[in-house]
Amino acid sequence: KRMYSELPKVLHPLAGKPLLEHVLQTALSLSSEPPLVIYGHAGERVRAALAHYPATWLPQDKQLGTGHALLQALPQVRDDEQVLALYGDVPLISPETLQRLMRETPAEAIGLITATLANPQGYGRIVRDEQGAVTAIVEEKDADEKTRRICEINPGIYYAPAASLKKWLPTLSPRNAQGEYYVTDIVSLALKEKRHIHTLQPAFTEEILGVNDRVQLNQLERFYQERYAQKLLCQGVTLYDPRRFDVRGELIVAADVIIDVNVVIEGRVVLGKGCVIGPNVYLRNAQIGERVEIRANSVIDGAEVAADCIIGPFARLRPGTVLAPKVHIGNFVEIKNSFIDQDSKVNHLSYLGDAEVGKRVNVGAGTITANYNGVDKNKTWIGDDASIGSGTELIAPVTVGEGATIGAGSTITKNAPPQRLTLARAKQLTVEAWRRPEKKKQKERI
């Protein structure tokens, strides 16, 4: 409700991925076993969105609290196993923090992550005795004024023996302000058995913050992007402004890469050594070779670019585009599902779709391949050393031979032979008696 959205909360994107996807990836990095996902509200939609992940999906038909949710998973867990409980709306908990929790928690103890916040509002509080041992976790709605002043909070991430959870969870009671079964109550049950409560604080408090509204989502988005930018800087990448740079996927970089402002990365992008990425560039699922320059306001989506190419400004490479070394793609040029061989140039205001272009080809301004007849996509072949004049239409399927020249303004519907000049223009005609129409003058109104 607080997201003001029809989209289930755990499907809202952070860094280009649903919140729950971040948690699933973290869980999968910690264990070879598929994670157990307990789902409730709009659960089938959530399950369908993330069905490509190996997971066991378990419905919680009635949302009766965190303890009740965890209870749904226990039949799937052996008594001799340990259970790590995570939350689908706490997306940035790091594998490193969880590995520490799992490694440092004694075998029969309860491990939990805590954090100290300047503003702990909304979280359960960690109550300790004079020796610093945990004595209770109190939810905010059940806390008195003294307890609410405690700044150490419980994010709800637990690590506990499965056998103990199977014993404790069925005994939980909903006697609280929410009328729910709280998983936090297992702490008091563990203390009655004189079990040790092992706590651990994360390196960054943002790791344990949940998302309940779009303000919190934005805060975590900025934290994620700042951390990613710092990682790239430490790898030797030059970022002109780390605050104006977003990665919504995975960026793999080599040495001496320069990235200007307002660059957006989506999917998996690889940048080779010495690449220079201009301002306002969008890169998605792209493989970029060494020393490539991508100039301002260009879009590269699903393309493969070899070394020493120059692209843009205002160029668009669509899926299936492959550029060989030293290709130039200039301003307002769009390439789709095409291969362009070494040293060829398409520098101005052109569209090449479903084309195969040879070496050292020059494509003049305003050239298009008319590759779609309304039903099928057809291919254009342009041989090595061909020159395509400005304003040319190549009506596919068609072949332009090696070393051929196409005169400017031509519409080519048949194969053009190699080493020849081919023209296809209407005869120029001047109509002597023609006069441009003139508008009739309107009468002035008084």
CSV table of C-alpha atoms in Angstrom, one decimal:
chain,number,residue,atom,x,y,z
A,1,LYS,CA,0.0,0.0,0.0
A,2,ARG,CA,2.8,2.4,0.9
A,3,MET,CA,4.3,1.9,-2.6
A,4,TYR,CA,1.1,3.2,-4.2
A,5,SER,CA,1.4,0.6,-6.9
A,6,GLU,CA,-0.3,-2.5,-8.4
A,7,LEU,CA,3.1,-4.1,-8.7
A,8,PRO,CA,4.0,-6.4,-5.8
A,9,LYS,CA,6.5,-4.7,-3.6
A,10,VAL,CA,9.2,-7.4,-4.0
A,11,LEU,CA,9.1,-6.9,-7.8
A,12,HIS,CA,9.9,-3.2,-7.7
A,13,PRO,CA,13.3,-2.8,-9.3
A,14,LEU,CA,16.5,-1.8,-7.6
A,15,ALA,CA,19.5,-1.4,-9.9
A,16,GLY,CA,17.4,-2.9,-12.7
A,17,LYS,CA,16.4,-6.1,-10.8
A,18,PRO,CA,13.4,-6.9,-8.6
A,19,LEU,CA,14.1,-6.6,-4.9
A,20,LEU,CA,13.5,-10.3,-4.4
A,21,GLU,CA,15.9,-11.2,-7.2
A,22,HIS,CA,18.8,-9.6,-5.3
A,23,VAL,CA,17.9,-11.8,-2.3
A,24,LEU,CA,17.6,-14.9,-4.4
A,25,GLN,CA,21.0,-14.3,-6.0
A,26,THR,CA,22.6,-13.8,-2.5
A,27,ALA,CA,21.0,-17.0,-1.2
A,28,LEU,CA,22.2,-19.0,-4.2
A,29,SER,CA,25.7,-17.7,-3.7
A,30,LEU,CA,25.7,-19.2,-0.1
A,31,SER,CA,24.4,-22.7,-0.8
A,32,SER,CA,24.1,-25.3,-3.5
A,33,GLU,CA,20.6,-26.0,-2.3
A,34,PRO,CA,17.7,-24.1,-3.9
A,35,PRO,CA,16.3,-21.5,-1.5
A,36,LEU,CA,12.8,-21.8,-0.1
A,37,VAL,CA,10.6,-18.9,-1.0
A,38,ILE,CA,7.5,-18.3,1.1
A,39,TYR,CA,5.0,-16.1,-0.8
A,40,GLY,CA,1.7,-14.6,-0.1
A,41,HIS,CA,0.1,-11.4,-1.6
A,42,ALA,CA,0.1,-11.5,-5.4
A,43,GLY,CA,2.4,-14.5,-5.0
A,44,GLU,CA,1.7,-16.2,-8.3
A,45,ARG,CA,2.7,-13.0,-10.1
A,46,VAL,CA,6.0,-12.9,-8.1
A,47,ARG,CA,6.6,-16.6,-8.8
A,48,ALA,CA,6.1,-16.2,-12.5
A,49,ALA,CA,8.4,-13.2,-12.7
A,50,LEU,CA,11.3,-15.1,-11.1
A,51,ALA,CA,10.5,-18.6,-12.3
A,52,HIS,CA,13.9,-18.8,-14.1
A,53,TYR,CA,15.7,-19.1,-10.7
A,54,PRO,CA,16.1,-22.5,-9.0
A,55,ALA,CA,13.9,-22.2,-5.9
A,56,THR,CA,11.1,-24.1,-4.0
A,57,TRP,CA,8.1,-21.9,-3.8
A,58,LEU,CA,5.8,-22.4,-0.8
A,59,PRO,CA,2.5,-20.5,-0.5
A,60,GLN,CA,1.5,-18.8,2.8
A,61,ASP,CA,-2.3,-18.8,2.3
A,62,LYS,CA,-3.0,-16.5,5.3
A,63,GLN,CA,-0.5,-13.8,6.1
A,64,LEU,CA,-0.3,-14.4,9.9
A,65,GLY,CA,3.1,-13.0,10.5
A,66,THR,CA,6.8,-13.8,10.1
A,67,GLY,CA,6.7,-16.8,12.5
A,68,HIS,CA,3.8,-18.3,10.6
A,69,ALA,CA,5.6,-17.7,7.3
A,70,LEU,CA,8.8,-19.5,8.4
A,71,LEU,CA,6.7,-22.4,9.7
A,72,GLN,CA,5.6,-23.1,6.1
A,73,ALA,CA,9.2,-23.9,5.1
A,74,LEU,CA,10.1,-26.2,7.9
A,75,PRO,CA,8.6,-29.4,6.4
A,76,GLN,CA,11.1,-29.0,3.6
A,77,VAL,CA,14.1,-28.8,5.9
A,78,ARG,CA,15.9,-31.7,7.6
A,79,ASP,CA,16.3,-31.6,11.4
A,80,ASP,CA,20.1,-31.6,11.1
A,81,GLU,CA,20.2,-28.5,8.9
A,82,GLN,CA,20.7,-24.9,9.7
A,83,VAL,CA,18.1,-22.3,8.5
A,84,LEU,CA,19.0,-18.8,7.3
A,85,ALA,CA,15.9,-16.6,7.2
A,86,LEU,CA,16.0,-13.6,4.8
A,87,TYR,CA,13.4,-11.1,3.7
A,88,GLY,CA,12.4,-10.4,0.1
A,89,ASP,CA,12.2,-6.6,0.7
A,90,VAL,CA,15.7,-6.4,2.3
A,91,PRO,CA,17.6,-6.6,-1.0
A,92,LEU,CA,21.2,-5.5,-0.2
A,93,ILE,CA,22.2,-7.8,2.6
A,94,SER,CA,25.7,-8.9,1.4
A,95,PRO,CA,27.0,-12.5,1.1
A,96,GLU,CA,30.0,-11.5,3.1
A,97,THR,CA,27.9,-10.4,6.1
A,98,LEU,CA,25.8,-13.6,5.9
A,99,GLN,CA,28.9,-15.8,5.6
A,100,ARG,CA,30.3,-14.2,8.8
A,101,LEU,CA,27.0,-14.9,10.6
A,102,MET,CA,27.0,-18.5,9.5
A,103,ARG,CA,30.6,-19.0,10.3
A,104,GLU,CA,30.7,-17.3,13.7
A,105,THR,CA,27.4,-18.6,15.2
A,106,PRO,CA,27.9,-21.6,17.5
A,107,ALA,CA,26.1,-24.8,16.5
A,108,GLU,CA,23.3,-24.6,19.0
A,109,ALA,CA,23.1,-20.9,19.2
A,110,ILE,CA,20.7,-18.4,17.5
A,111,GLY,CA,22.5,-16.0,15.2
A,112,LEU,CA,21.0,-12.7,14.2
A,113,ILE,CA,22.1,-9.5,12.6
A,114,THR,CA,21.5,-6.2,14.3
A,115,ALA,CA,22.3,-2.6,13.5
A,116,THR,CA,22.4,0.7,15.3
A,117,LEU,CA,20.4,3.4,13.6
A,118,ALA,CA,20.1,7.1,14.4
A,119,ASN,CA,16.4,6.8,13.6
A,120,PRO,CA,15.2,3.3,14.6
A,121,GLN,CA,11.6,4.0,14.0
A,122,GLY,CA,9.6,1.0,12.6
A,123,TYR,CA,12.0,-1.7,13.7
A,124,GLY,CA,12.0,-4.1,16.7
A,125,ARG,CA,14.5,-3.2,19.4
A,126,ILE,CA,17.3,-5.3,20.8
A,127,VAL,CA,17.2,-5.4,24.6
A,128,ARG,CA,20.4,-6.3,26.4
A,129,ASP,CA,21.4,-6.8,30.0
A,130,GLU,CA,24.3,-5.0,31.8
A,131,GLN,CA,26.8,-7.6,30.4
A,132,GLY,CA,25.6,-6.9,26.9
A,133,ALA,CA,23.8,-10.2,26.4
A,134,VAL,CA,20.6,-10.1,24.4
A,135,THR,CA,17.6,-10.6,26.7
A,136,ALA,CA,14.7,-9.8,24.3
A,137,ILE,CA,13.5,-8.4,21.0
A,138,VAL,CA,10.5,-6.1,21.3
A,139,GLU,CA,8.5,-4.9,18.3
A,140,GLU,CA,8.0,-1.2,18.2
A,141,LYS,CA,4.2,-1.4,18.5
A,142,ASP,CA,4.6,-3.4,21.7
A,143,ALA,CA,7.5,-1.3,23.1
A,144,ASP,CA,7.2,1.2,26.0
A,145,GLU,CA,8.9,4.6,25.8
A,146,LYS,CA,12.2,3.4,27.3
A,147,THR,CA,12.5,0.5,24.9
A,148,ARG,CA,11.7,2.8,21.9
A,149,ARG,CA,14.7,4.9,22.8
A,150,ILE,CA,17.0,2.0,22.1
A,151,CYS,CA,18.8,2.5,18.8
A,152,GLU,CA,19.9,-1.1,18.2
A,153,ILE,CA,17.4,-2.7,15.9
A,154,ASN,CA,16.4,-6.2,14.7
A,155,PRO,CA,16.3,-6.4,10.8
A,156,GLY,CA,14.8,-9.9,11.1
A,157,ILE,CA,17.7,-12.0,9.7
A,158,TYR,CA,18.2,-15.2,11.6
A,159,TYR,CA,20.4,-18.2,11.5
A,160,ALA,CA,19.2,-21.1,13.7
A,161,PRO,CA,19.1,-25.0,13.9
A,162,ALA,CA,16.2,-26.4,12.0
A,163,ALA,CA,15.4,-28.8,14.9
A,164,SER,CA,15.0,-25.9,17.3
A,165,LEU,CA,12.8,-24.0,14.9
A,166,LYS,CA,10.5,-27.0,14.5
A,167,LYS,CA,10.1,-27.2,18.3
A,168,TRP,CA,9.6,-23.5,18.9
A,169,LEU,CA,7.6,-22.1,16.0
A,170,PRO,CA,4.4,-24.2,16.6
A,171,THR,CA,4.3,-22.8,20.1
A,172,LEU,CA,4.2,-19.2,19.1
A,173,SER,CA,1.3,-17.0,20.2
A,174,PRO,CA,-0.3,-14.0,18.5
A,175,ARG,CA,-0.6,-12.1,21.7
A,176,ASN,CA,0.7,-8.7,20.5
A,177,ALA,CA,-0.5,-5.5,19.0
A,178,GLN,CA,-0.6,-6.9,15.4
A,179,GLY,CA,-2.2,-10.2,16.3
A,180,GLU,CA,0.5,-12.1,14.4
A,181,TYR,CA,3.0,-14.9,15.0
A,182,TYR,CA,6.3,-13.1,15.4
A,183,VAL,CA,9.5,-15.1,14.5
A,184,THR,CA,11.3,-12.7,17.0
A,185,ASP,CA,9.7,-14.7,19.8
A,186,ILE,CA,12.1,-17.6,19.1
A,187,VAL,CA,14.7,-15.5,20.9
A,188,SER,CA,12.8,-15.6,24.2
A,189,LEU,CA,12.2,-19.3,23.8
A,190,ALA,CA,15.9,-19.8,23.1
A,191,LEU,CA,16.8,-17.8,26.2
A,192,LYS,CA,14.6,-20.0,28.3
A,193,GLU,CA,16.7,-22.9,27.2
A,194,LYS,CA,19.8,-20.9,28.0
A,195,ARG,CA,20.9,-20.8,24.4
A,196,HIS,CA,23.4,-18.3,23.3
A,197,ILE,CA,22.2,-15.4,21.1
A,198,HIS,CA,25.0,-14.4,18.8
A,199,THR,CA,24.7,-11.0,17.1
A,200,LEU,CA,26.6,-9.4,14.3
A,201,GLN,CA,26.5,-5.9,12.7
A,202,PRO,CA,27.0,-5.4,9.0
A,203,ALA,CA,29.7,-3.3,7.4
A,204,PHE,CA,27.0,-0.8,6.2
A,205,THR,CA,23.6,-0.3,7.8
A,206,GLU,CA,22.1,0.0,4.3
A,207,GLU,CA,22.6,-3.8,4.0
A,208,ILE,CA,19.8,-4.5,6.4
A,209,LEU,CA,17.3,-1.7,5.5
A,210,GLY,CA,14.0,-2.8,4.1
A,211,VAL,CA,11.9,-1.2,1.5
A,212,ASN,CA,8.4,-0.1,2.5
A,213,ASP,CA,7.9,3.0,0.3
A,214,ARG,CA,9.5,4.7,-2.7
A,215,VAL,CA,11.6,7.0,-0.6
A,216,GLN,CA,13.3,4.0,1.0
A,217,LEU,CA,13.7,2.4,-2.4
A,218,ASN,CA,15.4,5.5,-3.8
A,219,GLN,CA,17.7,5.6,-0.8
A,220,LEU,CA,18.9,2.1,-1.4
A,221,GLU,CA,19.2,2.7,-5.1
A,222,ARG,CA,21.6,5.6,-4.5
A,223,PHE,CA,23.6,3.5,-1.9
A,224,TYR,CA,23.9,0.7,-4.4
A,225,GLN,CA,25.0,3.0,-7.2
A,226,GLU,CA,27.5,4.8,-5.0
A,227,ARG,CA,29.0,1.5,-3.9
A,228,TYR,CA,29.2,0.2,-7.5
A,229,ALA,CA,30.9,3.4,-8.6
A,230,GLN,CA,33.5,3.1,-5.8
A,231,LYS,CA,34.2,-0.4,-6.8
A,232,LEU,CA,34.9,0.7,-10.4
A,233,LEU,CA,37.1,3.6,-9.3
A,234,CYS,CA,39.2,1.1,-7.3
A,235,GLN,CA,39.5,-1.0,-10.5
A,236,GLY,CA,41.1,2.0,-12.3
A,237,VAL,CA,38.0,3.3,-14.1
A,238,THR,CA,37.7,7.1,-14.5
A,239,LEU,CA,34.2,8.3,-13.7
A,240,TYR,CA,33.8,12.0,-14.4
A,241,ASP,CA,31.0,12.1,-11.8
A,242,PRO,CA,30.2,8.9,-9.8
A,243,ARG,CA,26.9,10.4,-8.7
A,244,ARG,CA,25.7,10.6,-12.4
A,245,PHE,CA,26.3,7.0,-13.4
A,246,ASP,CA,24.0,4.0,-13.0
A,247,VAL,CA,24.6,0.2,-13.4
A,248,ARG,CA,21.5,-1.9,-13.6
A,249,GLY,CA,23.2,-5.2,-14.2
A,250,GLU,CA,26.9,-6.2,-14.5
A,251,LEU,CA,29.7,-4.1,-15.9
A,252,ILE,CA,33.1,-5.8,-16.6
A,253,VAL,CA,35.9,-3.4,-17.3
A,254,ALA,CA,39.6,-3.5,-18.3
A,255,ALA,CA,42.2,-0.9,-17.5
A,256,ASP,CA,42.1,2.8,-18.5
A,257,VAL,CA,38.3,3.1,-19.2
A,258,ILE,CA,36.9,6.6,-19.1
A,259,ILE,CA,33.1,7.1,-18.5
A,260,ASP,CA,31.5,10.5,-18.8
A,261,VAL,CA,28.3,11.6,-17.0
A,262,ASN,CA,24.8,10.2,-17.2
A,263,VAL,CA,25.9,6.8,-18.6
A,264,VAL,CA,23.5,4.0,-17.9
A,265,ILE,CA,24.5,0.3,-18.0
A,266,GLU,CA,21.9,-2.5,-18.2
A,267,GLY,CA,22.3,-6.2,-18.5
A,268,ARG,CA,25.8,-7.5,-19.0
A,269,VAL,CA,28.3,-5.0,-20.5
A,270,VAL,CA,32.0,-5.6,-21.2
A,271,LEU,CA,34.3,-2.6,-21.8
A,272,GLY,CA,37.7,-3.3,-23.2
A,273,LYS,CA,41.0,-1.6,-22.3
A,274,GLY,CA,41.1,2.1,-23.1
A,275,CYS,CA,37.4,2.6,-24.0
A,276,VAL,CA,36.0,6.1,-23.8
A,277,ILE,CA,32.3,6.4,-23.1
A,278,GLY,CA,30.8,9.9,-23.8
A,279,PRO,CA,28.0,11.6,-21.9
A,280,ASN,CA,24.4,10.3,-22.0
A,281,VAL,CA,25.3,6.9,-23.4
A,282,TYR,CA,23.0,3.9,-22.9
A,283,LEU,CA,24.7,0.4,-23.0
A,284,ARG,CA,22.7,-2.8,-22.7
A,285,ASN,CA,24.0,-6.4,-23.1
A,286,ALA,CA,27.0,-5.1,-25.2
A,287,GLN,CA,30.5,-6.4,-25.8
A,288,ILE,CA,32.8,-3.5,-26.5
A,289,GLY,CA,36.4,-4.1,-27.6
A,290,GLU,CA,39.6,-2.2,-26.8
A,291,ARG,CA,40.0,1.5,-27.5
A,292,VAL,CA,36.5,2.0,-28.7
A,293,GLU,CA,35.1,5.6,-28.5
A,294,ILE,CA,31.4,5.9,-28.0
A,295,ARG,CA,30.4,9.5,-28.4
A,296,ALA,CA,27.6,11.4,-26.7
A,297,ASN,CA,23.9,10.3,-26.7
A,298,SER,CA,24.5,6.9,-28.4
A,299,VAL,CA,22.5,3.8,-27.7
A,300,ILE,CA,24.1,0.3,-27.9
A,301,ASP,CA,21.8,-2.6,-27.3
A,302,GLY,CA,22.7,-6.2,-27.9
A,303,ALA,CA,25.7,-5.4,-30.1
A,304,GLU,CA,29.3,-6.5,-30.4
A,305,VAL,CA,31.9,-3.9,-31.2
A,306,ALA,CA,35.5,-4.8,-32.0
A,307,ALA,CA,38.6,-2.7,-31.3
A,308,ASP,CA,39.2,0.8,-32.4
A,309,CYS,CA,35.7,1.6,-33.6
A,310,ILE,CA,34.2,5.1,-33.3
A,311,ILE,CA,30.5,5.3,-32.7
A,312,GLY,CA,28.3,8.4,-32.6
A,313,PRO,CA,27.3,10.9,-31.5
A,314,PHE,CA,23.6,10.1,-31.6
A,315,ALA,CA,24.1,6.6,-33.0
A,316,ARG,CA,22.0,3.5,-32.3
A,317,LEU,CA,23.3,-0.1,-32.5
A,318,ARG,CA,20.4,-2.5,-32.1
A,319,PRO,CA,20.5,-6.3,-31.3
A,320,GLY,CA,22.4,-8.5,-33.7
A,321,THR,CA,24.8,-5.8,-34.8
A,322,VAL,CA,28.5,-6.8,-35.1
A,323,LEU,CA,31.2,-4.3,-36.0
A,324,ALA,CA,34.7,-5.4,-37.0
A,325,PRO,CA,37.8,-3.4,-36.0
A,326,LYS,CA,38.1,0.3,-37.0
A,327,VAL,CA,34.5,0.8,-38.2
A,328,HIS,CA,33.0,4.3,-38.0
A,329,ILE,CA,29.3,4.7,-37.2
A,330,GLY,CA,28.4,8.4,-37.2
A,331,ASN,CA,25.6,10.7,-36.1
A,332,PHE,CA,22.0,9.6,-36.4
A,333,VAL,CA,22.9,6.2,-37.9
A,334,GLU,CA,21.0,3.1,-36.9
A,335,ILE,CA,22.3,-0.4,-37.4
A,336,LYS,CA,20.2,-3.5,-36.8
A,337,ASN,CA,21.1,-7.2,-37.1
A,338,SER,CA,24.0,-6.4,-39.5
A,339,PHE,CA,27.7,-7.2,-39.8
A,340,ILE,CA,30.0,-4.4,-40.9
A,341,ASP,CA,33.6,-5.4,-41.7
A,342,GLN,CA,36.9,-3.7,-41.0
A,343,ASP,CA,37.5,0.0,-41.9
A,344,SER,CA,34.0,0.6,-43.2
A,345,LYS,CA,32.2,3.9,-42.5
A,346,VAL,CA,28.5,4.8,-42.1
A,347,ASN,CA,28.9,8.3,-40.9
A,348,HIS,CA,25.6,10.2,-41.4
A,349,LEU,CA,21.8,9.8,-41.2
A,350,SER,CA,21.6,6.2,-42.4
A,351,TYR,CA,19.8,2.9,-41.6
A,352,LEU,CA,21.3,-0.5,-42.2
A,353,GLY,CA,19.1,-3.5,-41.3
A,354,ASP,CA,19.8,-7.2,-42.0
A,355,ALA,CA,22.9,-6.2,-44.0
A,356,GLU,CA,26.3,-7.7,-44.5
A,357,VAL,CA,28.9,-5.0,-45.4
A,358,GLY,CA,32.4,-5.7,-46.5
A,359,LYS,CA,35.7,-4.1,-45.8
A,360,ARG,CA,36.5,-0.4,-46.6
A,361,VAL,CA,33.0,0.4,-47.7
A,362,ASN,CA,31.7,4.0,-47.5
A,363,VAL,CA,28.0,4.5,-47.0
A,364,GLY,CA,26.9,8.0,-47.9
A,365,ALA,CA,24.5,10.1,-45.9
A,366,GLY,CA,20.8,9.3,-46.0
A,367,THR,CA,21.2,5.7,-47.2
A,368,ILE,CA,18.8,3.0,-46.1
A,369,THR,CA,18.4,-0.7,-46.6
A,370,ALA,CA,14.7,-1.4,-47.3
A,371,ASN,CA,14.8,-4.8,-45.6
A,372,TYR,CA,11.1,-5.4,-44.7
A,373,ASN,CA,8.4,-6.1,-47.2
A,374,GLY,CA,5.6,-6.2,-44.7
A,375,VAL,CA,6.0,-10.0,-44.1
A,376,ASP,CA,9.6,-11.0,-44.3
A,377,LYS,CA,13.0,-9.5,-43.5
A,378,ASN,CA,15.4,-9.6,-46.4
A,379,LYS,CA,19.1,-9.2,-46.6
A,380,THR,CA,21.4,-6.8,-48.3
A,381,TRP,CA,25.0,-7.7,-49.3
A,382,ILE,CA,27.6,-5.0,-49.9
A,383,GLY,CA,31.0,-6.1,-51.2
A,384,ASP,CA,34.5,-4.9,-50.2
A,385,ASP,CA,35.5,-1.4,-51.3
A,386,ALA,CA,32.0,-0.4,-52.5
A,387,SER,CA,30.9,3.2,-52.3
A,388,ILE,CA,27.2,4.0,-51.7
A,389,GLY,CA,26.2,7.5,-52.7
A,390,SER,CA,24.1,9.7,-50.5
A,391,GLY,CA,20.3,9.3,-50.5
A,392,THR,CA,20.4,5.7,-51.8
A,393,GLU,CA,17.7,3.1,-51.2
A,394,LEU,CA,18.8,-0.5,-51.4
A,395,ILE,CA,15.7,-2.6,-51.8
A,396,ALA,CA,16.4,-6.0,-50.3
A,397,PRO,CA,17.2,-8.7,-51.2
A,398,VAL,CA,20.0,-7.1,-53.2
A,399,THR,CA,23.7,-7.4,-53.7
A,400,VAL,CA,26.2,-4.6,-54.4
A,401,GLY,CA,29.4,-6.1,-55.8
A,402,GLU,CA,33.0,-5.5,-54.8
A,403,GLY,CA,34.3,-2.1,-55.7
A,404,ALA,CA,30.9,-1.1,-57.1
A,405,THR,CA,29.8,2.6,-56.9
A,406,ILE,CA,26.1,3.5,-56.4
A,407,GLY,CA,25.3,7.0,-57.6
A,408,ALA,CA,23.7,9.4,-55.2
A,409,GLY,CA,19.9,9.4,-55.1
A,410,SER,CA,19.5,5.9,-56.5
A,411,THR,CA,16.9,3.3,-55.7
A,412,ILE,CA,18.6,0.0,-56.3
A,413,THR,CA,16.2,-2.9,-56.8
A,414,LYS,CA,18.5,-5.3,-58.8
A,415,ASN,CA,22.0,-6.5,-58.1
A,416,ALA,CA,24.8,-3.9,-58.9
A,417,PRO,CA,27.8,-5.5,-60.6
A,418,PRO,CA,31.3,-5.2,-59.2
A,419,GLN,CA,33.7,-2.4,-60.3
A,420,ARG,CA,30.9,-0.5,-62.1
A,421,LEU,CA,28.9,2.7,-61.5
A,422,THR,CA,25.2,1.9,-61.1
A,423,LEU,CA,22.5,4.6,-61.2
A,424,ALA,CA,18.8,4.4,-60.8
A,425,ARG,CA,17.2,7.8,-60.9
A,426,ALA,CA,14.1,9.3,-62.5
A,427,LYS,CA,14.9,11.7,-65.3
A,428,GLN,CA,15.1,15.3,-64.1
A,429,LEU,CA,12.4,17.4,-65.6
A,430,THR,CA,11.7,21.1,-65.5
A,431,VAL,CA,8.1,22.3,-66.1
A,432,GLU,CA,8.4,25.7,-67.6
A,433,ALA,CA,4.7,26.7,-67.3
A,434,TRP,CA,4.3,25.7,-63.6
A,435,ARG,CA,3.6,28.4,-61.0
A,436,ARG,CA,3.5,27.9,-57.3
A,437,PRO,CA,0.0,28.3,-55.9
A,438,GLU,CA,-0.6,31.4,-53.9
A,439,LYS,CA,-2.9,31.9,-50.9
A,440,LYS,CA,-5.9,34.1,-51.5
A,441,LYS,CA,-5.8,37.3,-49.4
A,442,GLN,CA,-8.5,37.4,-46.8
A,443,LYS,CA,-10.7,40.5,-46.5
A,444,GLU,CA,-9.8,42.7,-43.5
A,445,ARG,CA,-12.4,42.7,-40.7
A,446,ILE,CA,-13.5,46.1,-39.4
